[in-house]
Tab-separated table of C-alpha atoms in Angstrom:
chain	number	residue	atom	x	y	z
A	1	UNK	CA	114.108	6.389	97.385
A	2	UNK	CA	116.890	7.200	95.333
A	3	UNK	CA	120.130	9.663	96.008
A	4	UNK	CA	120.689	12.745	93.805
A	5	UNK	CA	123.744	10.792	92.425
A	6	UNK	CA	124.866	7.587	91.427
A	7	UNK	CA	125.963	5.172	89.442
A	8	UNK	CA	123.699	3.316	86.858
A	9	UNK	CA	123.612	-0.328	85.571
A	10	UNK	CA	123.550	-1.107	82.268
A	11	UNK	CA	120.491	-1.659	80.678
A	12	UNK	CA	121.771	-4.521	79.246
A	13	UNK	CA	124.392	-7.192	79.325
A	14	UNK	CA	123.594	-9.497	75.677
A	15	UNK	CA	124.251	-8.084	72.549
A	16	UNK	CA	123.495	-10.755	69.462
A	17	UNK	CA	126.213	-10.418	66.555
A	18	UNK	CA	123.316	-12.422	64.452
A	19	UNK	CA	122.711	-15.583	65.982
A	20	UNK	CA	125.765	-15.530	67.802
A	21	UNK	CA	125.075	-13.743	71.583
A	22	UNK	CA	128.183	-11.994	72.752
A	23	UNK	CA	127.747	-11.836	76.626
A	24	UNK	CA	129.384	-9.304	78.767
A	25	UNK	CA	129.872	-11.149	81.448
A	26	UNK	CA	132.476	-13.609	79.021
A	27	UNK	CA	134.274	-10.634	77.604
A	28	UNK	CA	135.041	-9.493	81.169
A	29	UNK	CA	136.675	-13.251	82.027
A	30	UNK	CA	138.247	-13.328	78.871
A	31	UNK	CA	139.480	-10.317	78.854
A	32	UNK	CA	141.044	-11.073	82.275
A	33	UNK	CA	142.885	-14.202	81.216
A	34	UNK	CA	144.762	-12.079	78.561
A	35	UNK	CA	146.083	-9.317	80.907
A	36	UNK	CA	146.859	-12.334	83.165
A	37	UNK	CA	148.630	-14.284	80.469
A	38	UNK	CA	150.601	-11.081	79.226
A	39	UNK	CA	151.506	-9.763	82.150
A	40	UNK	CA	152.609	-13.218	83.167
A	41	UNK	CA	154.529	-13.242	80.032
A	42	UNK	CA	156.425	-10.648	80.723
A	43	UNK	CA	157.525	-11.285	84.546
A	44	UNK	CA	158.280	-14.554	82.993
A	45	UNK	CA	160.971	-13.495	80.714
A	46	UNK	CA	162.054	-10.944	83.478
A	47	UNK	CA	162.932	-13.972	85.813
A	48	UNK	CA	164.936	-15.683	83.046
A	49	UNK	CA	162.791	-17.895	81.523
A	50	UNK	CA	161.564	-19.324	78.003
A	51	UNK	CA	159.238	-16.765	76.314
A	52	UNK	CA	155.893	-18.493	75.588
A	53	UNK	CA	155.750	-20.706	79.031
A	54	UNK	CA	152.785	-18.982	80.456
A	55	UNK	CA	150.622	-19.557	77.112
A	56	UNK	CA	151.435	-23.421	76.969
A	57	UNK	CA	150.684	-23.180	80.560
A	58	UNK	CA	147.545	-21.333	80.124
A	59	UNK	CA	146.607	-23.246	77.547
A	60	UNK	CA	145.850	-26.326	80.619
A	61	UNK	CA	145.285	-23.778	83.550
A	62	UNK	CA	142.428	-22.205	82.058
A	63	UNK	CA	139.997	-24.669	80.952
A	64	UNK	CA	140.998	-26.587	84.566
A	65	UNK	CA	140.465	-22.908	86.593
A	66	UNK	CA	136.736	-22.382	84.763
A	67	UNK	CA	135.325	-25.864	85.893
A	68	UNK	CA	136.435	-25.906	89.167
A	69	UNK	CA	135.337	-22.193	89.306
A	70	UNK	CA	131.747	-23.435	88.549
A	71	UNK	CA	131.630	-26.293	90.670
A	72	UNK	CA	133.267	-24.512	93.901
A	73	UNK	CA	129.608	-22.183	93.179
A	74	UNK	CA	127.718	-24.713	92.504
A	75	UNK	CA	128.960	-26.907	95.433
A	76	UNK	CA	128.543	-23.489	98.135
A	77	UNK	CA	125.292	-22.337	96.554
A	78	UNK	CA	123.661	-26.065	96.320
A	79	UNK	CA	120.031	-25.637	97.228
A	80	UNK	CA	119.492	-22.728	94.331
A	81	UNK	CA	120.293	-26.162	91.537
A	82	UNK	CA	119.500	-29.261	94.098
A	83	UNK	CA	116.892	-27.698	96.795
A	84	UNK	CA	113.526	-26.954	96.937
A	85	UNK	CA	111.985	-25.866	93.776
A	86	UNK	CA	116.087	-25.984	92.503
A	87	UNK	CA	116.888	-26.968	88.984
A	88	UNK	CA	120.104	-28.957	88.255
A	89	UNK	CA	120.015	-28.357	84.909
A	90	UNK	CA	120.590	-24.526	85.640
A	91	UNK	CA	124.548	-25.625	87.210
A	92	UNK	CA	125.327	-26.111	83.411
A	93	UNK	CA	124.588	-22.176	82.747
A	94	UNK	CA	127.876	-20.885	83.402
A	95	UNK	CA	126.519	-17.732	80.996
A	96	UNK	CA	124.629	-16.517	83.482
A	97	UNK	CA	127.080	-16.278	86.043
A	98	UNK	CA	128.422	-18.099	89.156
A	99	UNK	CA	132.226	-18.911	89.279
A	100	UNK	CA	133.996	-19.409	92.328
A	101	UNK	CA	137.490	-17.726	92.670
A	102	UNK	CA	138.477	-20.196	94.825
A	103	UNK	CA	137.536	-23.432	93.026
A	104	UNK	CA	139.710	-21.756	89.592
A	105	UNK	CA	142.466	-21.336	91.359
A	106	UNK	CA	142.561	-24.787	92.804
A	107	UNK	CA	141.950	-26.181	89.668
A	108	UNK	CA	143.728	-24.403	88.025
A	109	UNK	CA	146.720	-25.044	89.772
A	110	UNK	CA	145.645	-28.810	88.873
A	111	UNK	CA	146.134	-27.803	85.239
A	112	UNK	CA	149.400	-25.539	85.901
A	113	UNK	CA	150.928	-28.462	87.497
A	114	UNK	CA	150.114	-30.836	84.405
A	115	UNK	CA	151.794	-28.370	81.940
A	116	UNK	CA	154.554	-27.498	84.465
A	117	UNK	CA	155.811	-31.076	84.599
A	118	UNK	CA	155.712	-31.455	80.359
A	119	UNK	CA	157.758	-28.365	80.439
A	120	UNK	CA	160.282	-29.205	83.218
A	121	UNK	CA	159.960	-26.128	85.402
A	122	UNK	CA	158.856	-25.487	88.972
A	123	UNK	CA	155.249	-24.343	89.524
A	124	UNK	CA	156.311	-22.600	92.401
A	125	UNK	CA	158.220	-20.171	90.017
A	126	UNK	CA	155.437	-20.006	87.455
A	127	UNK	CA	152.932	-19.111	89.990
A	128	UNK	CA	154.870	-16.139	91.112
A	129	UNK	CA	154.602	-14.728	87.800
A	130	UNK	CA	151.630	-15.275	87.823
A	131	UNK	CA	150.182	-13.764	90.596
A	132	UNK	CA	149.887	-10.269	89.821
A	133	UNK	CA	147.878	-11.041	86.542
A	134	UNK	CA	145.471	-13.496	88.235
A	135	UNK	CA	144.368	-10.986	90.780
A	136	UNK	CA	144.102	-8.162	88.156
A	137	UNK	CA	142.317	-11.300	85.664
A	138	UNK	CA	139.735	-11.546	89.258
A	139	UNK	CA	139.300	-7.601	89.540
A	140	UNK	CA	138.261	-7.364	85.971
A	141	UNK	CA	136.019	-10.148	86.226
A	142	UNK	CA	134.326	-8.812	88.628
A	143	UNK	CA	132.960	-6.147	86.219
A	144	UNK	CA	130.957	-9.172	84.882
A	145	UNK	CA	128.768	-8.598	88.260
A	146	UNK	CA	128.011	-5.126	87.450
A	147	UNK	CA	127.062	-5.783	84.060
A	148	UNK	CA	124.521	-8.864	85.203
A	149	UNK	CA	123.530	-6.715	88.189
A	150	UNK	CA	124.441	-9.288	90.855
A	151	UNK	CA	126.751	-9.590	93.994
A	152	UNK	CA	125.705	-6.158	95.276
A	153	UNK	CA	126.303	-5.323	98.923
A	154	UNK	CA	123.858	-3.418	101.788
A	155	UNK	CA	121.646	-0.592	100.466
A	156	UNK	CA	124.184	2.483	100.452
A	157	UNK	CA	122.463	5.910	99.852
A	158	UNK	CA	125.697	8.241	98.333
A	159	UNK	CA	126.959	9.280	95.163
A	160	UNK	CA	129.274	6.059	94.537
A	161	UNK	CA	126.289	4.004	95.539
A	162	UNK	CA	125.900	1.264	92.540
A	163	UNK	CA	121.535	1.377	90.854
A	164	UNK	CA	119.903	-1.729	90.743
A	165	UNK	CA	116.379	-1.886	88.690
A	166	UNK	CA	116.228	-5.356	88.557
A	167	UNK	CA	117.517	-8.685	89.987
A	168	UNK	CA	116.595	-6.926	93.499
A	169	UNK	CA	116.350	-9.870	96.491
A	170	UNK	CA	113.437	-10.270	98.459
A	171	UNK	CA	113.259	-7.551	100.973
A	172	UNK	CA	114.916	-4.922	99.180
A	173	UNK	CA	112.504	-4.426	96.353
A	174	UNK	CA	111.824	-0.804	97.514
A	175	UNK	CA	115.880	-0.032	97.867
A	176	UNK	CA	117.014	0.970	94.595
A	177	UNK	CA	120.737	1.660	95.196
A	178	UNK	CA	123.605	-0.351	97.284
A	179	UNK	CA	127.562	-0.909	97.947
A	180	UNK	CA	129.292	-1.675	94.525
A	181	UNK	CA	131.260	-4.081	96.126
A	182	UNK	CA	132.451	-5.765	92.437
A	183	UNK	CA	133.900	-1.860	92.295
A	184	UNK	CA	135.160	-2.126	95.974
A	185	UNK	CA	137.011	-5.550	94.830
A	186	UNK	CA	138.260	-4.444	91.520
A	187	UNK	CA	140.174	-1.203	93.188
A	188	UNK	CA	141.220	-4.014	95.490
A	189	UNK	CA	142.527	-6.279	93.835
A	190	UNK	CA	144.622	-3.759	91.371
A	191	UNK	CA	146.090	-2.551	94.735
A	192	UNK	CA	146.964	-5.704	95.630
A	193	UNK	CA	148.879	-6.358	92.046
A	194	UNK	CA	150.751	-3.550	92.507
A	195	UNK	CA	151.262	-4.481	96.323
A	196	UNK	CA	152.903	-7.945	94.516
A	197	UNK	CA	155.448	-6.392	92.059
A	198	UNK	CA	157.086	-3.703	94.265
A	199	UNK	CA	157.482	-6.384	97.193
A	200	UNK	CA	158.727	-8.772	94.294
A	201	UNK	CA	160.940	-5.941	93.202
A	202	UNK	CA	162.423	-5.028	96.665
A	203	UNK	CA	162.857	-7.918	97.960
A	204	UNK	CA	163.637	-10.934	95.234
A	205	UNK	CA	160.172	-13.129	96.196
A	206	UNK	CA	160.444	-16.411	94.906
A	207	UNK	CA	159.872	-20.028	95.667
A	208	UNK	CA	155.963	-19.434	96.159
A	209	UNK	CA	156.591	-16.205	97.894
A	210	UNK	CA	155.338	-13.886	95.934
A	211	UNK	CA	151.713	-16.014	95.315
A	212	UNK	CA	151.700	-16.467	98.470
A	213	UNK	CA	151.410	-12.225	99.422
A	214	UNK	CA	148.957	-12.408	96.493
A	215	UNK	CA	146.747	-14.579	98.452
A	216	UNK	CA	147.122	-12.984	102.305
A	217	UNK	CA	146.412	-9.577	100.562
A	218	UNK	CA	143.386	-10.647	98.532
A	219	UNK	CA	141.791	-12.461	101.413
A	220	UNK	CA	142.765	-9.524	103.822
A	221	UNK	CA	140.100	-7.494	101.553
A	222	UNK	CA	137.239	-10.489	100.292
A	223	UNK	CA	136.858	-10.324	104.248
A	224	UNK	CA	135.793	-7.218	104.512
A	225	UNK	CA	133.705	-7.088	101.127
A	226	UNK	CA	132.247	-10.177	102.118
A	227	UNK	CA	130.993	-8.762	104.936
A	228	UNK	CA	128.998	-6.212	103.077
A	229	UNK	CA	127.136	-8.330	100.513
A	230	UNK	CA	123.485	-9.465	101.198
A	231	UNK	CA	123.068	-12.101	98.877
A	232	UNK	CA	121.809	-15.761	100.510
A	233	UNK	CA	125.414	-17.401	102.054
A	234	UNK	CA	126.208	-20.600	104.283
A	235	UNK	CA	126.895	-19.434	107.439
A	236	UNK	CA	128.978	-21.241	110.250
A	237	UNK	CA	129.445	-19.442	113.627
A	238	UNK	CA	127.608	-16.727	112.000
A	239	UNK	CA	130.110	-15.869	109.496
A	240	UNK	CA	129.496	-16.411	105.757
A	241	UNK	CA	131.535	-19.231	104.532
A	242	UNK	CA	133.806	-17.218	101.874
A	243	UNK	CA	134.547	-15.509	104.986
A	244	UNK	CA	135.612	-18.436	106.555
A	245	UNK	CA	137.819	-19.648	103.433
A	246	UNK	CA	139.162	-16.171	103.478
A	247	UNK	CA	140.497	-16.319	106.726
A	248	UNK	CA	142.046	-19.804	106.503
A	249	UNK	CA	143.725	-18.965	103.297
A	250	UNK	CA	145.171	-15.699	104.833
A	251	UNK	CA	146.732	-17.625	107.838
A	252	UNK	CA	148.068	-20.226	105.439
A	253	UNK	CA	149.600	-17.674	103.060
A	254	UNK	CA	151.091	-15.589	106.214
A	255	UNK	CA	152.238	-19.007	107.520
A	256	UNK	CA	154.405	-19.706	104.336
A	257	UNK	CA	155.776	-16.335	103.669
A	258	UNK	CA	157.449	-16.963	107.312
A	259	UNK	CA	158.464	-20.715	106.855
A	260	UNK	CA	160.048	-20.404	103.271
A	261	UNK	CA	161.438	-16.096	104.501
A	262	UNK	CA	165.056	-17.433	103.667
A	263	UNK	CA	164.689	-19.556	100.280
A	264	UNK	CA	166.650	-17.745	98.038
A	265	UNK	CA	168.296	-20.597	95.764
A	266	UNK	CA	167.709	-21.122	92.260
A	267	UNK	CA	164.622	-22.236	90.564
A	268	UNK	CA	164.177	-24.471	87.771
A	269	UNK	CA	162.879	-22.119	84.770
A	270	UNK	CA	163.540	-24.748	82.201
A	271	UNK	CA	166.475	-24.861	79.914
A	272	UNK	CA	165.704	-22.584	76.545
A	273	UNK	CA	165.319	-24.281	73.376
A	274	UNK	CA	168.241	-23.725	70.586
A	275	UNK	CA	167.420	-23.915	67.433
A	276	UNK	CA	169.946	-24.508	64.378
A	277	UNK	CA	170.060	-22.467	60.730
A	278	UNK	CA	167.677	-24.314	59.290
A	279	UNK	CA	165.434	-24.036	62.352
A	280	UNK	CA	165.472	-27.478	63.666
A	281	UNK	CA	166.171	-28.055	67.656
A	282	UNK	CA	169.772	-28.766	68.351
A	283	UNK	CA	170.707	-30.452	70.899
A	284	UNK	CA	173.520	-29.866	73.576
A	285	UNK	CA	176.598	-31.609	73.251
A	286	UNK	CA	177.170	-34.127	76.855
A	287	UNK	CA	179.270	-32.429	79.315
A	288	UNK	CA	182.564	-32.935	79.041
A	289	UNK	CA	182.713	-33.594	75.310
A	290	UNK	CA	183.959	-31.936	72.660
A	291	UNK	CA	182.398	-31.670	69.446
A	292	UNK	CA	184.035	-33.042	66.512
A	293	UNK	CA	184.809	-30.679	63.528
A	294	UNK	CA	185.530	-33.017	60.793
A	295	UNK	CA	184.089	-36.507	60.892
A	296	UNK	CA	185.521	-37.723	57.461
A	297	UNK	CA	189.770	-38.281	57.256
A	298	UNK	CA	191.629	-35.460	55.530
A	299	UNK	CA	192.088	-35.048	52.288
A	300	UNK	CA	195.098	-35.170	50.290
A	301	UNK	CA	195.157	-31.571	50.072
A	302	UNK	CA	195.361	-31.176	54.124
A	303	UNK	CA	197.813	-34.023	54.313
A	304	UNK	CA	199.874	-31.963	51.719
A	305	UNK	CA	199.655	-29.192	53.656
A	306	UNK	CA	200.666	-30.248	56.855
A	307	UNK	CA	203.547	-31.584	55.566
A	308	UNK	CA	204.822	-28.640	54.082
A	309	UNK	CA	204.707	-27.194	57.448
A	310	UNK	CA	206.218	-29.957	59.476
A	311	UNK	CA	210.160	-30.855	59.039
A	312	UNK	CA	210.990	-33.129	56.186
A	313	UNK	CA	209.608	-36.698	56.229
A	314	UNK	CA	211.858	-39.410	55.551
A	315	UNK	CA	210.073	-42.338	54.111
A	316	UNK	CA	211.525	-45.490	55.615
A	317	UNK	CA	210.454	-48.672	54.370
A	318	UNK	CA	210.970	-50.092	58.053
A	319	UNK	CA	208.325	-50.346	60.058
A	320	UNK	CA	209.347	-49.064	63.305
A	321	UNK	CA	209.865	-45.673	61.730
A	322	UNK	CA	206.709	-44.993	60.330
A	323	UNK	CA	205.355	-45.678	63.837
A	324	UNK	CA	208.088	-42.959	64.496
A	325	UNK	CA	207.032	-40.330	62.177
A	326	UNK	CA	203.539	-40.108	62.784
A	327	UNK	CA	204.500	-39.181	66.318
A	328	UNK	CA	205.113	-35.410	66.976
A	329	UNK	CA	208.520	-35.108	68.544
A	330	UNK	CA	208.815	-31.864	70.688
A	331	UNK	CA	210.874	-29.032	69.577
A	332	UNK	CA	213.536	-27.403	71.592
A	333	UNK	CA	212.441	-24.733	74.002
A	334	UNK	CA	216.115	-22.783	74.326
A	335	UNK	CA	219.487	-23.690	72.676
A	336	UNK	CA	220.708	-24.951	76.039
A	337	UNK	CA	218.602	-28.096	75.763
A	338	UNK	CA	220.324	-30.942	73.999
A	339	UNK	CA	218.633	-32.068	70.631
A	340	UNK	CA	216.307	-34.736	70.166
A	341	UNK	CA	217.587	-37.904	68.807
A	342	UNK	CA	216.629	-39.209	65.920
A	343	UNK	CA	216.349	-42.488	64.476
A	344	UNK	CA	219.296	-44.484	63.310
A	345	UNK	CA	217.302	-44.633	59.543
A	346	UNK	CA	217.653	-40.931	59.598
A	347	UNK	CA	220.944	-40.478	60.544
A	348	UNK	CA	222.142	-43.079	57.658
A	349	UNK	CA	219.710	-41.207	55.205
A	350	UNK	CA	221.767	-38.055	56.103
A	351	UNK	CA	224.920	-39.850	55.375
A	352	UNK	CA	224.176	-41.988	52.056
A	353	UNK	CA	221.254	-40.537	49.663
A	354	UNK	CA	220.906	-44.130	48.192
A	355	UNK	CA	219.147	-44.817	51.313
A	356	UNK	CA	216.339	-42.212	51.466
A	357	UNK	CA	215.975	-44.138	47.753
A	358	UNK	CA	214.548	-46.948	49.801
A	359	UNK	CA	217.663	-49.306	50.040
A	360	UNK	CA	218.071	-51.286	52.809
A	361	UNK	CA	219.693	-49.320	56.162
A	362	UNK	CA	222.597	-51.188	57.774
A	363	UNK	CA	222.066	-49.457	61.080
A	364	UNK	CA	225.303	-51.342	62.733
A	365	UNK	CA	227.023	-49.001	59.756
A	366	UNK	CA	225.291	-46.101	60.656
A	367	UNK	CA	226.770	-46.407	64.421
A	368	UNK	CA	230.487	-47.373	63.267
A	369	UNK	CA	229.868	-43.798	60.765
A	370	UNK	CA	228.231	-41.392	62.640
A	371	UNK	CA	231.163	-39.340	63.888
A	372	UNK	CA	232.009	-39.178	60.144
A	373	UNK	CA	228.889	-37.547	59.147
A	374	UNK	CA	229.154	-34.056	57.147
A	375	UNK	CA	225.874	-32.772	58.637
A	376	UNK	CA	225.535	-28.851	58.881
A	377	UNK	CA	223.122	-28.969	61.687
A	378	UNK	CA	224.642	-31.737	64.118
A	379	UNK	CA	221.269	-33.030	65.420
A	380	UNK	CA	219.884	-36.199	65.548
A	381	UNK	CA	222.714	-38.646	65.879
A	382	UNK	CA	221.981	-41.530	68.715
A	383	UNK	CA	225.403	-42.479	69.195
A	384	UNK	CA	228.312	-40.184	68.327
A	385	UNK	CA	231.747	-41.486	68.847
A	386	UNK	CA	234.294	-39.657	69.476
A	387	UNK	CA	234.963	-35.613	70.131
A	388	UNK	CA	234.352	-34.573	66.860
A	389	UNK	CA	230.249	-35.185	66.972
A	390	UNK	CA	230.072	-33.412	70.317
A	391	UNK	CA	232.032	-29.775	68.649
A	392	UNK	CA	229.827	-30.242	65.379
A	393	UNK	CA	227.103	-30.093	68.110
A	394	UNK	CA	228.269	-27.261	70.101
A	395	UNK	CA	229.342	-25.461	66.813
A	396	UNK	CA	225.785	-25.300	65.811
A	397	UNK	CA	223.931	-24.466	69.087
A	398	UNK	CA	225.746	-20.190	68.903
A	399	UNK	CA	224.388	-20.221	65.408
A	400	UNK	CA	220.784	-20.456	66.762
A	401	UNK	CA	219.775	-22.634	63.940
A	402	UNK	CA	217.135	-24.863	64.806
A	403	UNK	CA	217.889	-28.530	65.023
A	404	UNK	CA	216.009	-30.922	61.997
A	405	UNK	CA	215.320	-34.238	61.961
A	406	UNK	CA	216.967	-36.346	58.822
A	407	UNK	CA	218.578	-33.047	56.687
């Protein structure tokens, strides 16, 4: 008996691109992983962190989430490969269905892990970015049931009632409609994604928080769609035993969002890769280090420079005051602070050019001479004798001329 309205299965699910089959059910779990991976992407970058993460990550997570996705079926549904009249050879036909949420996302997580600790950054923060795309990645997977005709729940006779004309289990041959439950868990699980990103949105959930409302919502609904579906299940305490991992997984997910309610400290997100002109990476300088801008000496061009800005050099042949003239003496801040002194080689250079000539300085002269001294700017003298140093000094300060050193 079938109802007025409904909605049909496809007629197929293979098409061959010449000897090359191109399977429905593939396109539906590929197709999955790339809103995941986007999507992921893009709450990545949103939380800070280096664009292209979630494809280096994905690039481990995936291969990891599809083998443990066939052996968590394989492992639940054991007697249709190992039991009577079972063919072990048929768990290697992943093409024909059979993949255990569960098992990818454990083993996936395996992979994540891997990649997470090459890249530095916590998998708790990946896996909140990722959590809206893998449950949107499982809800369009699911569409790989409808187009193999499998997974169907209890005859259903209404006009969103799914047709199934072949793959019908024993006992139903006569029924030709039932519950679309892969349509039931698709609306489900894009509820559930958009469940994720407002709460993320409103309320900042990181450190594992918002994976862990991924899982308590999803398992909140596989309970329920579980309970509709008719095909063969392990049953303990006569519940199937995906409801059982359900319920489990929803008490540990509720569990965590209260334990880890007030974890609101940073996250490692990895530390962004700079690149320099030419493209290479460049590395950061050590804290507390400054970078150095010229590594070779100056040239004579610099040195020239400089010492047109600085006051006139005297060239001593002394040693003591070429230690003295590299050094940078400190200029006067007001004219009520007394002059620097200067050397006793500059003073004598001031008084007798013959010695800036490079003759040798008598600097017991230079003290007995000092006061004698015609200098127009007063400054510099170590010991002046007498009281007519000390008005040449105060006879320069009202003139606001800066004091030089050796002019």
């Amino acid at each position: 008996m079938e109802p007025l309205a409904y909605i049909p299965s496809p007629s197929q699910g293979v098409w061959n691109l010449g000897p090359f089959p191109v399977r429905a059910y593939a396109v539906m779990i590929i197709l999955g992983i790339v809103v995941c991976v986007w999507l992921g992407e893009r709450r990545w970058a949103a939380k800070g962190g280096t664009p292209g993460v979630i494809v280096d990550v994905a690039v481990w997570a995936v291969p990891f989430g599809l083998v443990g996705a066939r052996i968590y079926h394989v492992l639940t549904d054991y007697q249709r490969y190992f039991g009577d009249n079972g063919d072990p050879l048929r768990a290697l036909e992943i093409w024909k269905g059979g993949l255990g949420i569960w098992g990818a996302i454990a083993f996936g997580a395996v992979g994540a892990l891997i990649a997470c600790r090459r890249r530095g950054i916590s998998l708790l923060a990946l896996a909140d970015a990722v959590a809206p795309g893998i449950v949107l990645a499982q809800g369009i997977g699911r569409w790989g049931n409808y187009w193999n005709q499998e997974l169907y729940g209890r005859p259903l006779d209404t006009f969103w009632a799914i047709e199934i004309d072949k793959n019908r289990l024993s006992g139903y041959e006569d029924v030709a409609t039932y519950h679309p439950t892969f349509l039931y868990e698709f609306l489900w699980c894009v509820g559930v994604a958009i469940l994720v990103i407002w709460a993320d949105r409103r309320y900042k959930l990181t450190h594992g928080r918002a994976f862990a409302l991924y899982v308590a919502g999803y398992t909140l609904g596989r309970a329920w769609i579980e309970a509709l579906r008719i095909d063969e299940s392990h049953e303990i305490l006569g519940l199937r035993f995906n409801n059982w991992v359900s319920i489990i997984l929803f008490l540990g997910a509720v569990a965590y969002l209260y334990v880890a309610r007030n974890r609101t400290g940073p996250e490692n997100l990895g530390a962004p890769v700079e690149e320099t002109a030419s493209g290479a990476p460049a590395t950061a300088a050590p804290a507390g280090t400054e970078p150095d801008d010229d590594s070779t000496p100056k040239d004579e061009a610099d040195a020239d420079a400089d010492a047109a800005d600085a006051p006139t050099e005297v060239e001593p042949k002394a040693e003591e005051a070429e230690e003295s003239e590299e050094a940078e003496a400190p200029e006067p801040d007001s004219d009520e602070e007394e002059p620097e002194a200067v050397t006793e080689v500059d003073a004598e250079a001031e008084a007798d050019p013959e010695d800036a000539a490079g003759t040798k300085v008598d600097t017991t002269k230079a003290d007995a001479d000092g006061a004698d001294s015609d200098s127009d700017e007063g400054a510099g003298a170590t010991k002046a004798d007498g009281d007519a140093g000390a008005e040449r000094v105060e006879e320069a300060e009202p003139e606001g001329e800066p004091v030089k050193d050796g002019k």
